[in-house]
mmCIF file of C-alpha atoms in Angstrom:
data_model
loop_
_atom_site.group_PDB
_atom_site.id
_atom_site.type_symbol
_atom_site.label_atom_id
_atom_site.label_comp_id
_atom_site.label_asym_id
_atom_site.label_seq_id
_atom_site.Cartn_x
_atom_site.Cartn_y
_atom_site.Cartn_z
ATOM 1 C CA MET A 1 105.406 126.263 105.576
ATOM 2 C CA LYS A 2 108.379 124.850 107.140
ATOM 3 C CA GLU A 3 110.924 123.144 104.698
ATOM 4 C CA PRO A 4 111.436 119.472 104.920
ATOM 5 C CA HIS A 5 114.427 118.360 107.024
ATOM 6 C CA THR A 6 117.200 116.893 104.775
ATOM 7 C CA THR A 7 118.965 114.049 106.372
ATOM 8 C CA HIS A 8 122.862 114.200 107.065
ATOM 9 C CA CYS A 9 124.546 111.028 108.241
ATOM 10 C CA LYS A 10 128.154 109.890 108.536
ATOM 11 C CA THR A 11 129.025 107.707 105.558
ATOM 12 C CA ASP A 12 131.366 105.335 107.352
ATOM 13 C CA ILE A 13 128.674 103.756 109.613
ATOM 14 C CA PRO A 14 126.027 101.563 108.689
ATOM 15 C CA HIS A 15 122.469 102.897 107.792
ATOM 16 C CA TRP A 16 119.424 101.610 109.589
ATOM 17 C CA ALA A 17 115.655 101.820 109.538
ATOM 18 C CA ASP A 18 113.578 101.854 112.606
ATOM 19 C CA ILE A 19 109.998 100.720 111.566
ATOM 20 C CA GLY A 20 108.584 101.260 115.003
ATOM 21 C CA VAL A 21 109.041 104.593 116.828
ATOM 22 C CA ASN A 22 106.377 106.318 119.119
ATOM 23 C CA LEU A 23 108.024 109.784 118.561
ATOM 24 C CA THR A 24 104.730 111.766 119.441
ATOM 25 C CA ASP A 25 104.780 110.151 122.904
ATOM 26 C CA LYS A 26 104.827 112.628 125.848
ATOM 27 C CA GLN A 27 108.197 111.275 126.741
ATOM 28 C CA PHE A 28 109.786 113.043 123.698
ATOM 29 C CA ARG A 29 107.871 116.138 124.269
ATOM 30 C CA ASP A 30 110.916 118.158 125.460
ATOM 31 C CA ASP A 31 113.587 117.065 123.217
ATOM 32 C CA GLN A 32 112.224 115.662 120.121
ATOM 33 C CA ASP A 33 114.568 117.369 117.885
ATOM 34 C CA GLU A 34 117.691 116.211 119.979
ATOM 35 C CA VAL A 35 116.376 112.641 119.744
ATOM 36 C CA LEU A 36 116.104 112.817 116.029
ATOM 37 C CA GLU A 37 119.661 114.155 115.747
ATOM 38 C CA ARG A 38 121.038 111.458 118.005
ATOM 39 C CA ALA A 39 119.372 108.917 115.778
ATOM 40 C CA ARG A 40 120.737 110.398 112.558
ATOM 41 C CA SER A 41 124.257 110.562 114.020
ATOM 42 C CA ALA A 42 123.821 106.794 115.136
ATOM 43 C CA GLY A 43 123.048 105.835 111.426
ATOM 44 C CA VAL A 44 119.250 105.731 111.697
ATOM 45 C CA THR A 45 118.409 107.220 108.452
ATOM 46 C CA TRP A 46 114.665 106.076 107.980
ATOM 47 C CA GLN A 47 111.867 105.898 110.651
ATOM 48 C CA LEU A 48 108.262 104.936 110.596
ATOM 49 C CA LEU A 49 106.255 106.693 113.228
ATOM 50 C CA THR A 50 103.608 104.864 114.977
ATOM 51 C CA GLY A 51 99.977 105.887 114.926
ATOM 52 C CA THR A 52 97.866 104.357 117.677
ATOM 53 C CA ASN A 53 94.576 106.440 117.429
ATOM 54 C CA VAL A 54 93.455 109.367 115.423
ATOM 55 C CA ASP A 55 95.047 112.086 117.269
ATOM 56 C CA GLU A 56 98.405 110.253 117.540
ATOM 57 C CA SER A 57 98.179 109.414 113.926
ATOM 58 C CA ARG A 58 97.602 112.935 112.944
ATOM 59 C CA LEU A 59 100.626 114.209 115.000
ATOM 60 C CA ALA A 60 102.822 111.432 113.644
ATOM 61 C CA MET A 61 101.819 112.417 110.025
ATOM 62 C CA GLU A 62 102.431 116.053 110.681
ATOM 63 C CA LEU A 63 105.807 115.551 112.290
ATOM 64 C CA ALA A 64 106.708 113.047 109.225
ATOM 65 C CA SER A 65 105.728 115.539 106.700
ATOM 66 C CA GLN A 66 108.415 118.070 107.813
ATOM 67 C CA HIS A 67 111.391 115.461 107.551
ATOM 68 C CA ASP A 68 112.534 113.485 104.435
ATOM 69 C CA ASP A 69 113.638 110.569 106.688
ATOM 70 C CA LEU A 70 110.371 110.300 108.563
ATOM 71 C CA PHE A 71 107.314 108.326 107.635
ATOM 72 C CA SER A 72 104.215 107.580 109.537
ATOM 73 C CA THR A 73 101.101 105.015 110.059
ATOM 74 C CA ALA A 74 97.477 105.794 110.790
ATOM 75 C CA GLY A 75 95.291 103.473 112.715
ATOM 76 C CA LEU A 76 93.631 102.435 115.999
ATOM 77 C CA HIS A 77 95.218 100.058 118.487
ATOM 78 C CA PRO A 78 93.429 97.394 120.032
ATOM 79 C CA HIS A 79 93.520 99.005 123.253
ATOM 80 C CA SER A 80 91.130 101.510 121.922
ATOM 81 C CA ALA A 81 89.127 99.509 119.672
ATOM 82 C CA ARG A 82 85.849 100.095 121.581
ATOM 83 C CA PHE A 83 85.971 103.564 120.116
ATOM 84 C CA TYR A 84 85.731 102.561 116.405
ATOM 85 C CA SER A 85 82.949 104.334 114.843
ATOM 86 C CA PRO A 86 81.848 105.788 111.502
ATOM 87 C CA ALA A 87 82.997 109.196 112.440
ATOM 88 C CA LEU A 88 86.512 107.601 113.604
ATOM 89 C CA GLU A 89 86.673 105.858 110.307
ATOM 90 C CA LYS A 90 86.083 108.725 108.253
ATOM 91 C CA GLU A 91 88.974 110.461 109.965
ATOM 92 C CA LEU A 92 91.237 107.495 109.352
ATOM 93 C CA ARG A 93 90.232 107.489 105.717
ATOM 94 C CA GLU A 94 91.461 111.063 105.359
ATOM 95 C CA LEU A 95 94.840 110.260 106.998
ATOM 96 C CA LEU A 96 95.431 107.238 104.944
ATOM 97 C CA THR A 97 95.486 109.527 101.871
ATOM 98 C CA GLN A 98 98.237 111.703 103.320
ATOM 99 C CA LYS A 99 101.663 111.606 101.500
ATOM 100 C CA SER A 100 103.616 110.727 104.550
ATOM 101 C CA VAL A 101 101.278 107.981 105.770
ATOM 102 C CA LYS A 102 102.790 104.716 104.601
ATOM 103 C CA ALA A 103 100.973 102.076 106.358
ATOM 104 C CA ALA A 104 97.655 101.462 108.086
ATOM 105 C CA GLY A 105 97.747 100.527 111.613
ATOM 106 C CA GLU A 106 98.678 99.900 114.502
ATOM 107 C CA MET A 107 95.890 97.537 114.396
ATOM 108 C CA GLY A 108 95.280 93.993 115.579
ATOM 109 C CA LEU A 109 94.122 92.083 118.724
ATOM 110 C CA ASP A 110 95.350 92.139 122.432
ATOM 111 C CA PHE A 111 93.931 89.515 124.564
ATOM 112 C CA ASN A 112 96.740 90.092 127.023
ATOM 113 C CA ARG A 113 95.238 93.246 128.668
ATOM 114 C CA ASP A 114 91.720 93.311 127.125
ATOM 115 C CA PHE A 115 91.571 97.068 127.400
ATOM 116 C CA SER A 116 88.700 96.712 124.767
ATOM 117 C CA PRO A 117 86.126 94.024 124.575
ATOM 118 C CA ARG A 118 87.350 91.302 122.330
ATOM 119 C CA PRO A 119 84.398 91.599 119.850
ATOM 120 C CA ASP A 120 85.200 95.340 119.530
ATOM 121 C CA GLN A 121 88.749 94.378 118.794
ATOM 122 C CA GLU A 122 87.794 91.950 116.206
ATOM 123 C CA ARG A 123 85.458 94.571 114.484
ATOM 124 C CA ALA A 124 88.072 97.323 114.397
ATOM 125 C CA PHE A 125 90.646 94.921 113.230
ATOM 126 C CA GLU A 126 88.695 93.856 110.319
ATOM 127 C CA ALA A 127 87.379 97.125 109.260
ATOM 128 C CA GLN A 128 90.974 98.480 109.294
ATOM 129 C CA LEU A 129 92.307 95.659 107.126
ATOM 130 C CA ALA A 130 89.361 96.448 104.662
ATOM 131 C CA LEU A 131 90.672 100.015 104.503
ATOM 132 C CA ALA A 132 94.194 98.971 103.891
ATOM 133 C CA VAL A 133 93.064 96.942 101.136
ATOM 134 C CA GLU A 134 91.053 99.816 99.673
ATOM 135 C CA TYR A 135 93.852 102.289 99.867
ATOM 136 C CA ARG A 136 96.558 99.751 99.045
ATOM 137 C CA LEU A 137 98.804 100.346 102.060
ATOM 138 C CA PRO A 138 100.770 97.625 104.028
ATOM 139 C CA VAL A 139 99.394 96.978 107.500
ATOM 140 C CA PHE A 140 101.234 97.558 110.936
ATOM 141 C CA LEU A 141 100.016 94.807 113.043
ATOM 142 C CA HIS A 142 99.806 94.069 116.812
ATOM 143 C CA GLU A 143 99.144 90.713 118.230
ATOM 144 C CA ARG A 144 99.476 89.650 122.021
ATOM 145 C CA ASP A 145 98.023 86.360 123.239
ATOM 146 C CA ALA A 146 95.417 86.478 120.488
ATOM 147 C CA HIS A 147 97.061 84.227 117.922
ATOM 148 C CA GLU A 148 94.227 81.802 117.425
ATOM 149 C CA ARG A 149 91.885 84.556 116.479
ATOM 150 C CA PHE A 150 94.322 86.991 114.871
ATOM 151 C CA LEU A 151 95.532 84.405 112.327
ATOM 152 C CA PRO A 152 92.169 83.435 110.551
ATOM 153 C CA ILE A 153 91.081 87.141 110.466
ATOM 154 C CA LEU A 154 94.483 88.145 108.703
ATOM 155 C CA LYS A 155 94.551 85.149 106.647
ATOM 156 C CA ALA A 156 91.054 86.100 105.155
ATOM 157 C CA HIS A 157 92.427 89.399 103.989
ATOM 158 C CA ARG A 158 96.116 88.668 103.318
ATOM 159 C CA ASP A 159 95.708 87.789 99.617
ATOM 160 C CA HIS A 160 94.486 91.444 99.017
ATOM 161 C CA LEU A 161 96.940 93.316 101.142
ATOM 162 C CA VAL A 162 100.075 94.702 99.555
ATOM 163 C CA GLY A 163 102.273 93.914 102.571
ATOM 164 C CA ALA A 164 102.164 93.087 106.427
ATOM 165 C CA VAL A 165 104.484 93.386 109.345
ATOM 166 C CA VAL A 166 103.745 91.814 112.738
ATOM 167 C CA HIS A 167 105.300 94.443 114.785
ATOM 168 C CA CYS A 168 107.090 93.655 118.054
ATOM 169 C CA PHE A 169 106.925 89.944 117.609
ATOM 170 C CA THR A 170 107.447 87.927 120.771
ATOM 171 C CA GLY A 171 105.321 85.043 119.914
ATOM 172 C CA SER A 172 105.721 81.222 119.696
ATOM 173 C CA ARG A 173 107.583 79.153 117.057
ATOM 174 C CA GLN A 174 104.429 78.043 115.632
ATOM 175 C CA ALA A 175 103.022 81.815 115.335
ATOM 176 C CA LEU A 176 106.322 82.812 113.675
ATOM 177 C CA PHE A 177 106.025 80.241 111.054
ATOM 178 C CA ASP A 178 102.286 80.844 110.586
ATOM 179 C CA TYR A 179 103.040 84.555 109.895
ATOM 180 C CA LEU A 180 105.891 83.641 107.579
ATOM 181 C CA ASP A 181 103.649 81.275 105.706
ATOM 182 C CA LEU A 182 101.329 84.331 105.100
ATOM 183 C CA ASP A 183 104.480 86.205 103.589
ATOM 184 C CA CYS A 184 104.463 88.604 106.498
ATOM 185 C CA HIS A 185 107.443 90.674 107.513
ATOM 186 C CA ILE A 186 108.562 90.276 111.188
ATOM 187 C CA GLY A 187 109.622 93.116 113.485
ATOM 188 C CA ILE A 188 112.189 92.520 116.070
ATOM 189 C CA THR A 189 112.785 94.950 119.091
ATOM 190 C CA GLY A 190 114.913 95.217 122.025
ATOM 191 C CA TRP A 191 112.979 92.434 123.594
ATOM 192 C CA VAL A 192 115.588 90.191 122.038
ATOM 193 C CA CYS A 193 118.180 91.843 124.354
ATOM 194 C CA ASP A 194 116.388 90.703 127.415
ATOM 195 C CA GLU A 195 118.404 87.676 128.678
ATOM 196 C CA ARG A 196 115.250 86.580 130.896
ATOM 197 C CA ARG A 197 111.928 87.236 129.053
ATOM 198 C CA GLY A 198 113.627 87.546 125.467
ATOM 199 C CA LYS A 199 115.413 84.177 125.426
ATOM 200 C CA PRO A 200 112.774 82.239 123.506
ATOM 201 C CA LEU A 201 112.670 85.059 120.870
ATOM 202 C CA ALA A 202 116.510 84.905 120.686
ATOM 203 C CA GLU A 203 116.297 81.380 119.898
ATOM 204 C CA LEU A 204 113.983 81.884 116.979
ATOM 205 C CA VAL A 205 115.333 84.893 115.111
ATOM 206 C CA HIS A 206 117.574 82.892 112.893
ATOM 207 C CA ASN A 207 114.453 81.331 111.334
ATOM 208 C CA ILE A 208 113.422 84.761 109.895
ATOM 209 C CA PRO A 209 114.289 84.761 106.128
ATOM 210 C CA ASP A 210 116.574 87.776 105.310
ATOM 211 C CA ASN A 211 113.915 89.374 103.086
ATOM 212 C CA ARG A 212 111.251 89.287 105.935
ATOM 213 C CA LEU A 213 113.443 90.807 108.749
ATOM 214 C CA LEU A 214 112.630 94.141 110.165
ATOM 215 C CA LEU A 215 114.038 95.948 113.128
ATOM 216 C CA GLU A 216 112.435 98.489 115.459
ATOM 217 C CA THR A 217 112.881 100.116 118.796
ATOM 218 C CA ASP A 218 109.256 100.690 119.809
ATOM 219 C CA ALA A 219 110.774 103.933 121.606
ATOM 220 C CA PRO A 220 110.213 104.950 124.136
ATOM 221 C CA TYR A 221 109.234 101.492 125.195
ATOM 222 C CA LEU A 222 111.138 98.244 125.451
ATOM 223 C CA LEU A 223 114.779 99.882 126.317
ATOM 224 C CA PRO A 224 117.369 96.955 125.813
ATOM 225 C CA ARG A 225 118.103 95.434 129.100
ATOM 226 C CA ASP A 226 121.690 94.706 128.116
ATOM 227 C CA LEU A 227 122.904 98.113 127.429
ATOM 228 C CA PRO A 228 126.304 99.193 128.951
ATOM 229 C CA GLU A 229 126.174 101.501 131.913
ATOM 230 C CA PRO A 230 125.386 104.281 132.518
ATOM 231 C CA PRO A 231 121.585 103.945 131.477
ATOM 232 C CA PRO A 232 120.226 106.124 129.002
ATOM 233 C CA LYS A 233 118.717 109.662 129.916
ATOM 234 C CA LYS A 234 115.227 109.092 131.550
ATOM 235 C CA ARG A 235 115.776 105.399 131.265
ATOM 236 C CA ARG A 236 113.605 105.443 127.857
ATOM 237 C CA ASN A 237 114.287 103.795 124.714
ATOM 238 C CA GLU A 238 114.967 106.042 121.596
ATOM 239 C CA PRO A 239 115.777 105.285 117.912
ATOM 240 C CA SER A 240 119.483 106.038 118.433
ATOM 241 C CA LEU A 241 119.650 102.578 120.193
ATOM 242 C CA LEU A 242 118.441 100.702 117.168
ATOM 243 C CA PRO A 243 121.988 99.740 116.160
ATOM 244 C CA TRP A 244 122.550 98.062 119.612
ATOM 245 C CA ILE A 245 119.503 96.029 118.801
ATOM 246 C CA GLY A 246 120.758 95.253 115.242
ATOM 247 C CA LYS A 247 124.162 94.068 116.634
ATOM 248 C CA ARG A 248 122.434 91.548 118.933
ATOM 249 C CA VAL A 249 120.085 90.279 116.062
ATOM 250 C CA ALA A 250 123.422 89.882 113.933
ATOM 251 C CA ASN A 251 125.005 87.941 116.584
ATOM 252 C CA LEU A 252 122.073 85.600 117.111
ATOM 253 C CA ARG A 253 121.819 85.050 113.305
ATOM 254 C CA GLU A 254 125.586 84.699 112.774
ATOM 255 C CA GLN A 255 125.641 87.495 110.148
ATOM 256 C CA ASP A 256 127.778 90.597 109.779
ATOM 257 C CA VAL A 257 126.314 93.568 111.376
ATOM 258 C CA ALA A 258 126.579 95.770 108.159
ATOM 259 C CA SER A 259 124.833 93.186 106.197
ATOM 260 C CA VAL A 260 121.938 93.184 108.667
ATOM 261 C CA ALA A 261 121.640 96.888 108.546
ATOM 262 C CA GLN A 262 121.776 97.010 104.857
ATOM 263 C CA MET A 263 119.029 94.220 104.486
ATOM 264 C CA THR A 264 116.691 95.372 107.038
ATOM 265 C CA SER A 265 116.787 98.923 105.736
ATOM 266 C CA ALA A 266 116.160 97.605 102.225
ATOM 267 C CA ASN A 267 113.164 95.536 103.519
ATOM 268 C CA ALA A 268 111.790 98.513 105.212
ATOM 269 C CA ARG A 269 112.018 100.768 102.196
ATOM 270 C CA GLU A 270 110.692 98.078 99.946
ATOM 271 C CA LEU A 271 107.649 97.462 102.022
ATOM 272 C CA PHE A 272 106.571 101.052 103.079
ATOM 273 C CA THR A 273 108.302 103.447 100.678
ATOM 274 C CA PRO A 274 108.965 101.338 97.540
ATOM 275 C CA ASN A 275 108.591 104.499 95.125
ATOM 276 C CA LEU A 276 111.047 106.721 96.963
#
């Protein structure tokens, strides 16, 4: 069996935690190890790999089990909710017991694209929330253009959940405060670096309490638009770019970069790996 990788990072740079990385995506197939090394060299010393279906969740779990700075989620994305079944749930249950799996999800509702019928999305969402309660895992949540249905479903389960993060938040001021009222963490991505579409989010991030702020790249997606030239290899996002997002968030919140790195890393560890 392969020995777990031990993290080595420069001690003179801030340490960051990326709570949303799709490292099993095909875009990382050829240079996954190099991507990890670049992240560590940039100070990203903790990563949560996103599971969006059973196969991806298993791959993320297996990869995370080989590295002491990687962890994973296990769930079914709302795009694939139509495939939720007793057989699939049985596989999810097995994944949720694995040592490296630290959250249930990605789960939720996406009424923007409607790749799965909305009733199927709601059914899969509720079923996975129940699993998270049963296995006492925090939830990794996805919501797009579905706040009016998403909120009451989450609210009905929230008192029984050990924690929750609304991943890749790009919603309204009202949605932000609704989620904060439910004591949710808020995941901020490179969307905040987009001077066009990200402006409303940029104007909201100062409202997130220090102990509820989390950072993520959502790599290989959501490459920050304001990166200096030349553009990254393959024009894809990767976890080594998290410090760039963190600096932007720190600027918007009028906080010290090192402080933002420290508090968001502490928040990630407290939510997902409190016993490590």
